[in-house]
Amino acid sequence: MGTDPRLYGDGLLGPVVPPSRGRLTDQFLMPPFSVWDAKQGFWQERKRLWLGLGIQSEAGRKEKMTYNIPMRVQTKMGWRISQTSVFDPVVAELCYTWWCRPGGIIVDPFAGGSVRGIVASILGYRYWGCDLAAEQIAANQAQLTPTTTGRYHPHWVCGDSWDEVPKAPLADFLFSCPPYGNLEQYTDNARDISTMDYAVFLARYGEIIGRAAARLRDNRFSAWVVANYRDKRTGVIHDFVGDTIRLFEAVGLRFYNEIILATAIGTSAMRANGTFRRGARKVCKGHQQVLVFIKGDEAAAAEDIPLPPQPDVRPQDKW
Ligand SMILES: C[S@@+](CC[C@H](N)C(=O)[O-])C[C@H]1O[C@@H](n2cnc3c(N)ncnc32)[C@H](O)[C@@H]1O
């Protein structure tokens, strides 16, 4: 697991972890199951502590672009309400510590906000992220302080991933949260894949995945955070998860872990009644997916990612 003393032991996030939360949680931070429940108190508390280090991942984004819910965030200046979405830092923490070798190079073709870069840096990884939005990159850079950076500063590149990813360093882990088609449009730039119709989007998205996969070393994992989403015009759901799996498989990676990320309900509770009645029985979305792929041999990949020693098994232990 991560080694930064600010996060573990007596460090900043340390006090959140009670003396024992059960064998699996103590070893792996969360039990290695296919459902990650981000609604749990422990998860939310850890998320707040991460964000409280000074991460403002929504900075640089248009107001109210919500992949997640607005949330109360504790900073050194007190509590503030984040109105726009932030990538969940606990998702980044789990993905890095479970599937990337210590100190490894993380390549992120759709970097968005600062969370994935800052969490990587604090945990001692080297992060390379690309985003088309200059404003976003500037906002991310502005958040680099001694508390938000570790040994290696995150490196953000402004440009089209289609051009930039082939110039990325060779990666130990590919990690991203791409635009979900045109569900949210990030910029007016014609190269922004969130401006494209689904068929064109998929073609370009697939090419970027292919270019990123070519930068991934052999015997390495990749994790991709995606969700199926409802087309605003037709009201039907795009199989974006399935399409993403097929695009990774087309470039030689194998689909290895499927995780349901149960997200906080937030404002959905207020919208659910209207959405279900007037929206002709549409249910509100409460989950995303973390898709994990392997390039090469999984045993060789895992060998380089150490786990904490296994404690003695006692029958009375809960997980
Ligand atoms: C889903 S958003 C990232 C949201 C993410 N949850 C976060 O951490 O903020 C995807 C990002 O992809 C970027 N993007 C879209 N097309 C791109 C392209 N061709 N090259 C690089 N970045 C692109 C957008 O500017 C946007 O910031």
XYZ file of C-alpha atoms and ligand atoms in Angstrom:
346
model
C 0.000 0.000 0.000
C 1.077 3.637 -0.135
C 4.036 4.593 1.932
C 3.688 8.342 2.410
C 3.835 8.932 6.170
C 1.439 11.856 5.812
C -1.294 9.413 4.836
C -0.605 6.386 6.941
C 0.376 5.707 10.535
C 0.425 9.021 12.369
C -0.060 10.972 9.142
C -2.918 13.112 7.910
C -5.229 10.329 6.879
C -3.940 7.940 9.506
C -6.337 8.892 12.295
C -9.282 7.935 10.075
C -8.232 4.314 10.162
C -9.290 2.914 13.528
C -6.990 0.351 15.142
C -8.709 -2.457 13.276
C -11.522 -2.500 10.763
C -11.181 -6.180 10.050
C -8.552 -8.209 8.298
C -9.320 -7.355 4.692
C -9.764 -3.636 5.260
C -6.609 -3.423 7.347
C -4.591 -5.049 4.600
C -6.086 -3.545 1.458
C -7.819 -0.327 2.620
C -11.121 -1.715 1.262
C -12.072 -5.379 0.927
C -11.101 -6.577 -2.569
C -14.690 -7.162 -3.695
C -16.405 -6.231 -6.950
C -18.580 -3.577 -5.302
C -16.963 -0.433 -3.938
C -19.436 1.399 -1.777
C -18.505 5.077 -1.817
C -21.561 5.820 0.342
C -19.931 4.234 3.390
C -18.956 6.561 6.220
C -15.371 5.317 6.176
C -15.092 5.995 2.436
C -16.635 9.472 2.709
C -14.406 10.379 5.627
C -11.313 9.317 3.745
C -12.478 11.260 0.688
C -12.929 14.418 2.761
C -9.468 14.082 4.221
C -7.920 13.690 0.800
C -9.767 16.716 -0.546
C -8.908 18.624 2.630
C -5.236 18.454 1.659
C -6.126 21.282 -0.739
C -7.465 19.529 -3.839
C -9.955 21.597 -5.812
C -10.499 19.280 -8.715
C -13.541 21.241 -9.847
C -11.410 24.353 -10.401
C -11.148 25.098 -14.105
C -14.446 23.367 -14.875
C -17.738 24.930 -15.832
C -20.001 25.209 -12.806
C -22.400 22.313 -12.139
C -20.733 19.672 -14.279
C -21.650 16.848 -11.996
C -20.202 13.417 -12.358
C -20.533 13.126 -8.603
C -22.463 15.135 -6.086
C -21.563 18.496 -4.617
C -20.012 17.787 -1.264
C -18.866 19.349 1.935
C -15.110 19.519 1.947
C -12.929 20.294 4.903
C -9.875 22.433 4.198
C -7.359 24.154 6.433
C -9.585 27.243 6.066
C -12.647 25.339 7.340
C -15.512 23.724 5.477
C -16.548 24.705 1.989
C -19.122 23.357 -0.426
C -17.770 22.070 -3.683
C -20.451 22.866 -6.279
C -18.984 20.868 -9.116
C -17.818 17.300 -9.458
C -14.530 15.979 -8.251
C -13.012 12.655 -9.195
C -13.137 10.476 -6.110
C -9.621 10.428 -4.596
C -10.326 7.113 -2.837
C -10.929 5.492 -6.245
C -7.546 6.811 -7.367
C -5.892 5.618 -4.158
C -7.317 2.095 -4.507
C -6.489 1.818 -8.200
C -2.891 2.953 -7.718
C -2.125 0.829 -4.686
C -3.830 -2.303 -6.039
C -2.666 -2.254 -9.651
C 0.404 -0.052 -10.058
C 3.909 -0.923 -8.897
C 5.392 1.438 -6.268
C 6.879 4.562 -7.814
C 5.462 3.535 -11.213
C 4.544 5.845 -14.090
C 0.840 6.544 -14.526
C -0.437 7.792 -17.898
C -3.855 9.477 -18.000
C -5.083 10.604 -21.448
C -8.165 12.528 -20.179
C -6.768 14.082 -17.036
C -9.550 16.526 -16.166
C -9.138 17.920 -12.633
C -6.186 17.626 -10.321
C -7.249 14.652 -8.163
C -5.604 11.783 -10.016
C -2.304 13.687 -10.338
C -2.190 14.864 -6.738
C -3.119 11.499 -5.212
C -0.457 9.874 -7.399
C 2.162 12.384 -6.319
C 1.431 12.088 -2.607
C 1.571 8.300 -2.816
C 4.954 8.430 -4.544
C 3.943 7.635 -8.149
C 4.969 9.547 -11.287
C 1.908 10.921 -13.072
C 1.606 12.124 -16.673
C -1.817 13.518 -17.599
C -3.079 15.158 -20.773
C -6.097 17.406 -21.201
C -7.278 19.619 -24.004
C -8.547 22.382 -21.715
C -5.799 24.944 -20.998
C -7.886 26.466 -18.214
C -8.116 23.072 -16.524
C -4.382 22.466 -16.701
C -3.666 25.951 -15.283
C -6.098 25.325 -12.406
C -4.433 21.962 -11.701
C -0.942 23.496 -11.669
C -2.126 26.217 -9.306
C -3.001 23.557 -6.736
C 0.523 22.221 -6.414
C 1.779 23.093 -2.939
C 4.025 21.254 -0.485
C 0.936 19.537 0.978
C -0.408 18.381 -2.380
C 2.834 17.038 -3.786
C 5.138 14.200 -2.938
C 8.526 13.256 -4.304
C 7.464 13.503 -7.954
C 5.313 16.431 -9.083
C 2.401 15.509 -11.350
C 3.064 16.453 -14.955
C 0.135 17.817 -16.995
C 0.322 18.351 -20.726
C -2.156 20.547 -22.571
C -3.231 19.169 -25.947
C -5.163 16.521 -27.841
C -4.320 13.087 -26.451
C -4.414 11.750 -29.985
C -1.216 13.796 -30.618
C 0.283 13.847 -27.141
C -0.105 10.287 -25.839
C 2.432 8.829 -28.320
C 4.951 11.206 -26.675
C 4.050 10.094 -23.126
C 6.603 8.142 -21.083
C 6.317 4.356 -21.115
C 3.642 3.592 -18.541
C 3.327 1.182 -15.641
C -0.386 1.922 -15.353
C -2.985 3.514 -17.629
C -5.708 5.249 -15.693
C -8.437 7.617 -16.819
C -12.001 8.808 -16.666
C -12.869 9.718 -20.258
C -15.760 11.911 -21.420
C -18.925 9.809 -21.440
C -19.778 10.603 -25.056
C -21.397 14.020 -25.177
C -23.134 13.691 -21.798
C -21.136 16.725 -20.694
C -19.325 18.936 -23.153
C -16.052 20.223 -21.760
C -14.832 22.729 -24.357
C -15.805 24.089 -27.785
C -12.634 22.664 -29.286
C -13.485 20.426 -32.281
C -10.847 17.958 -31.045
C -12.642 17.584 -27.716
C -14.203 14.135 -28.094
C -17.158 15.242 -25.927
C -18.290 17.439 -28.859
C -18.627 14.460 -31.243
C -21.599 12.294 -32.212
C -21.393 8.843 -30.670
C -20.085 6.981 -33.742
C -17.380 9.579 -34.429
C -16.644 9.819 -30.706
C -16.127 6.055 -30.440
C -13.764 5.964 -33.397
C -11.578 8.729 -31.988
C -11.814 7.409 -28.399
C -10.732 3.983 -29.681
C -7.726 5.481 -31.463
C -6.652 7.253 -28.271
C -7.048 3.998 -26.298
C -4.898 2.264 -28.939
C -2.212 4.937 -28.653
C -2.260 4.769 -24.862
C -2.109 0.953 -24.881
C 0.987 1.190 -27.077
C 2.705 3.220 -24.324
C 1.839 0.651 -21.622
C 4.707 -1.677 -20.781
C 4.090 -5.438 -20.898
C 2.762 -7.171 -17.784
C 0.951 -4.087 -16.530
C -2.620 -3.198 -15.589
C -4.940 -0.401 -16.665
C -8.047 0.915 -14.897
C -10.728 2.994 -16.570
C -13.664 4.666 -14.806
C -16.753 4.733 -17.020
C -20.538 4.419 -16.918
C -23.328 3.699 -19.328
C -25.353 6.854 -19.855
C -28.680 7.979 -21.238
C -28.716 9.792 -24.571
C -30.194 13.243 -23.976
C -32.074 13.212 -27.280
C -33.358 9.644 -27.649
C -33.631 8.746 -23.936
C -32.036 5.337 -24.446
C -28.841 4.120 -22.849
C -25.485 3.930 -24.603
C -23.513 0.792 -23.830
C -20.419 2.872 -23.195
C -19.024 0.314 -20.748
C -19.315 -2.496 -23.305
C -17.872 -0.307 -26.054
C -14.903 0.600 -23.847
C -14.227 -3.102 -23.134
C -14.377 -3.922 -26.849
C -11.987 -1.070 -27.703
C -9.424 -2.240 -25.135
C -9.735 -5.827 -26.352
C -9.270 -4.689 -29.950
C -5.806 -3.390 -29.013
C -4.762 -6.573 -27.223
C -5.583 -5.951 -23.559
C -7.700 -8.453 -21.632
C -10.680 -7.550 -19.459
C -9.641 -8.584 -15.970
C -11.722 -7.004 -13.168
C -15.156 -5.441 -13.199
C -16.060 -3.196 -10.260
C -19.319 -1.457 -9.534
C -18.670 1.855 -7.832
C -21.808 2.692 -5.843
C -21.848 6.471 -5.677
C -23.477 8.779 -3.142
C -27.149 9.441 -3.854
C -26.958 13.225 -3.295
C -29.483 15.228 -5.300
C -30.807 12.071 -7.021
C -33.083 11.540 -4.022
C -34.808 14.856 -4.801
C -34.995 14.195 -8.535
C -36.013 10.543 -8.391
C -39.752 11.072 -8.020
C -40.051 13.377 -11.045
C -37.621 11.343 -13.133
C -39.483 8.124 -12.463
C -43.010 9.573 -12.967
C -42.630 12.160 -15.742
C -39.577 10.471 -17.206
C -41.609 7.351 -17.991
C -40.084 5.095 -15.286
C -36.468 6.169 -15.668
C -34.381 5.222 -12.659
C -31.673 7.543 -11.304
C -28.096 6.470 -11.814
C -26.304 5.471 -8.617
C -23.209 3.738 -9.908
C -20.265 3.866 -12.243
C -17.835 1.133 -13.203
C -14.128 0.635 -12.771
C -12.854 -1.608 -15.560
C -9.464 -3.204 -15.080
C -7.482 -4.582 -18.012
C -4.214 -6.470 -18.247
C -1.559 -6.217 -20.928
C 0.560 -9.378 -20.894
C 0.774 -11.671 -17.912
C -1.227 -10.883 -14.780
C 0.965 -12.946 -12.435
C 4.083 -11.102 -13.601
C 2.235 -7.785 -13.210
C 1.088 -8.602 -9.677
C 4.519 -9.826 -8.607
C 5.847 -6.270 -8.676
C 3.029 -4.836 -6.586
C 3.753 -5.766 -2.975
C 0.993 -6.436 -0.499
C 1.215 -6.034 3.250
C 1.997 -9.272 5.082
C -0.995 -11.485 5.720
C -2.015 -11.438 9.385
C -2.773 -14.620 11.307
C -6.225 -15.912 10.484
C -8.470 -15.994 13.528
C -11.987 -17.371 13.089
C -13.553 -14.539 15.094
C -12.169 -11.883 12.738
C -14.712 -10.088 10.627
C -13.773 -8.912 7.160
C -14.660 13.069 -17.895
S -13.666 14.488 -18.008
C -12.672 14.249 -16.707
C -13.529 14.297 -15.498
C -12.852 13.679 -14.376
N -13.813 12.953 -13.583
C -12.037 14.658 -13.567
O -11.201 14.216 -12.847
O -12.188 15.858 -13.616
C -12.741 14.198 -19.415
C -11.715 15.239 -19.827
O -11.300 14.879 -21.138
C -10.861 16.056 -21.783
N -10.770 15.792 -23.228
C -11.760 15.657 -24.136
N -11.245 15.377 -25.357
C -9.897 15.315 -25.208
C -8.818 15.053 -26.097
N -9.018 14.783 -27.395
N -7.568 15.069 -25.579
C -7.341 15.331 -24.278
N -8.329 15.603 -23.384
C -9.587 15.587 -23.857
C -11.870 17.105 -21.360
O -11.322 18.410 -21.451
C -12.190 16.685 -19.905
O -11.459 17.443 -18.968
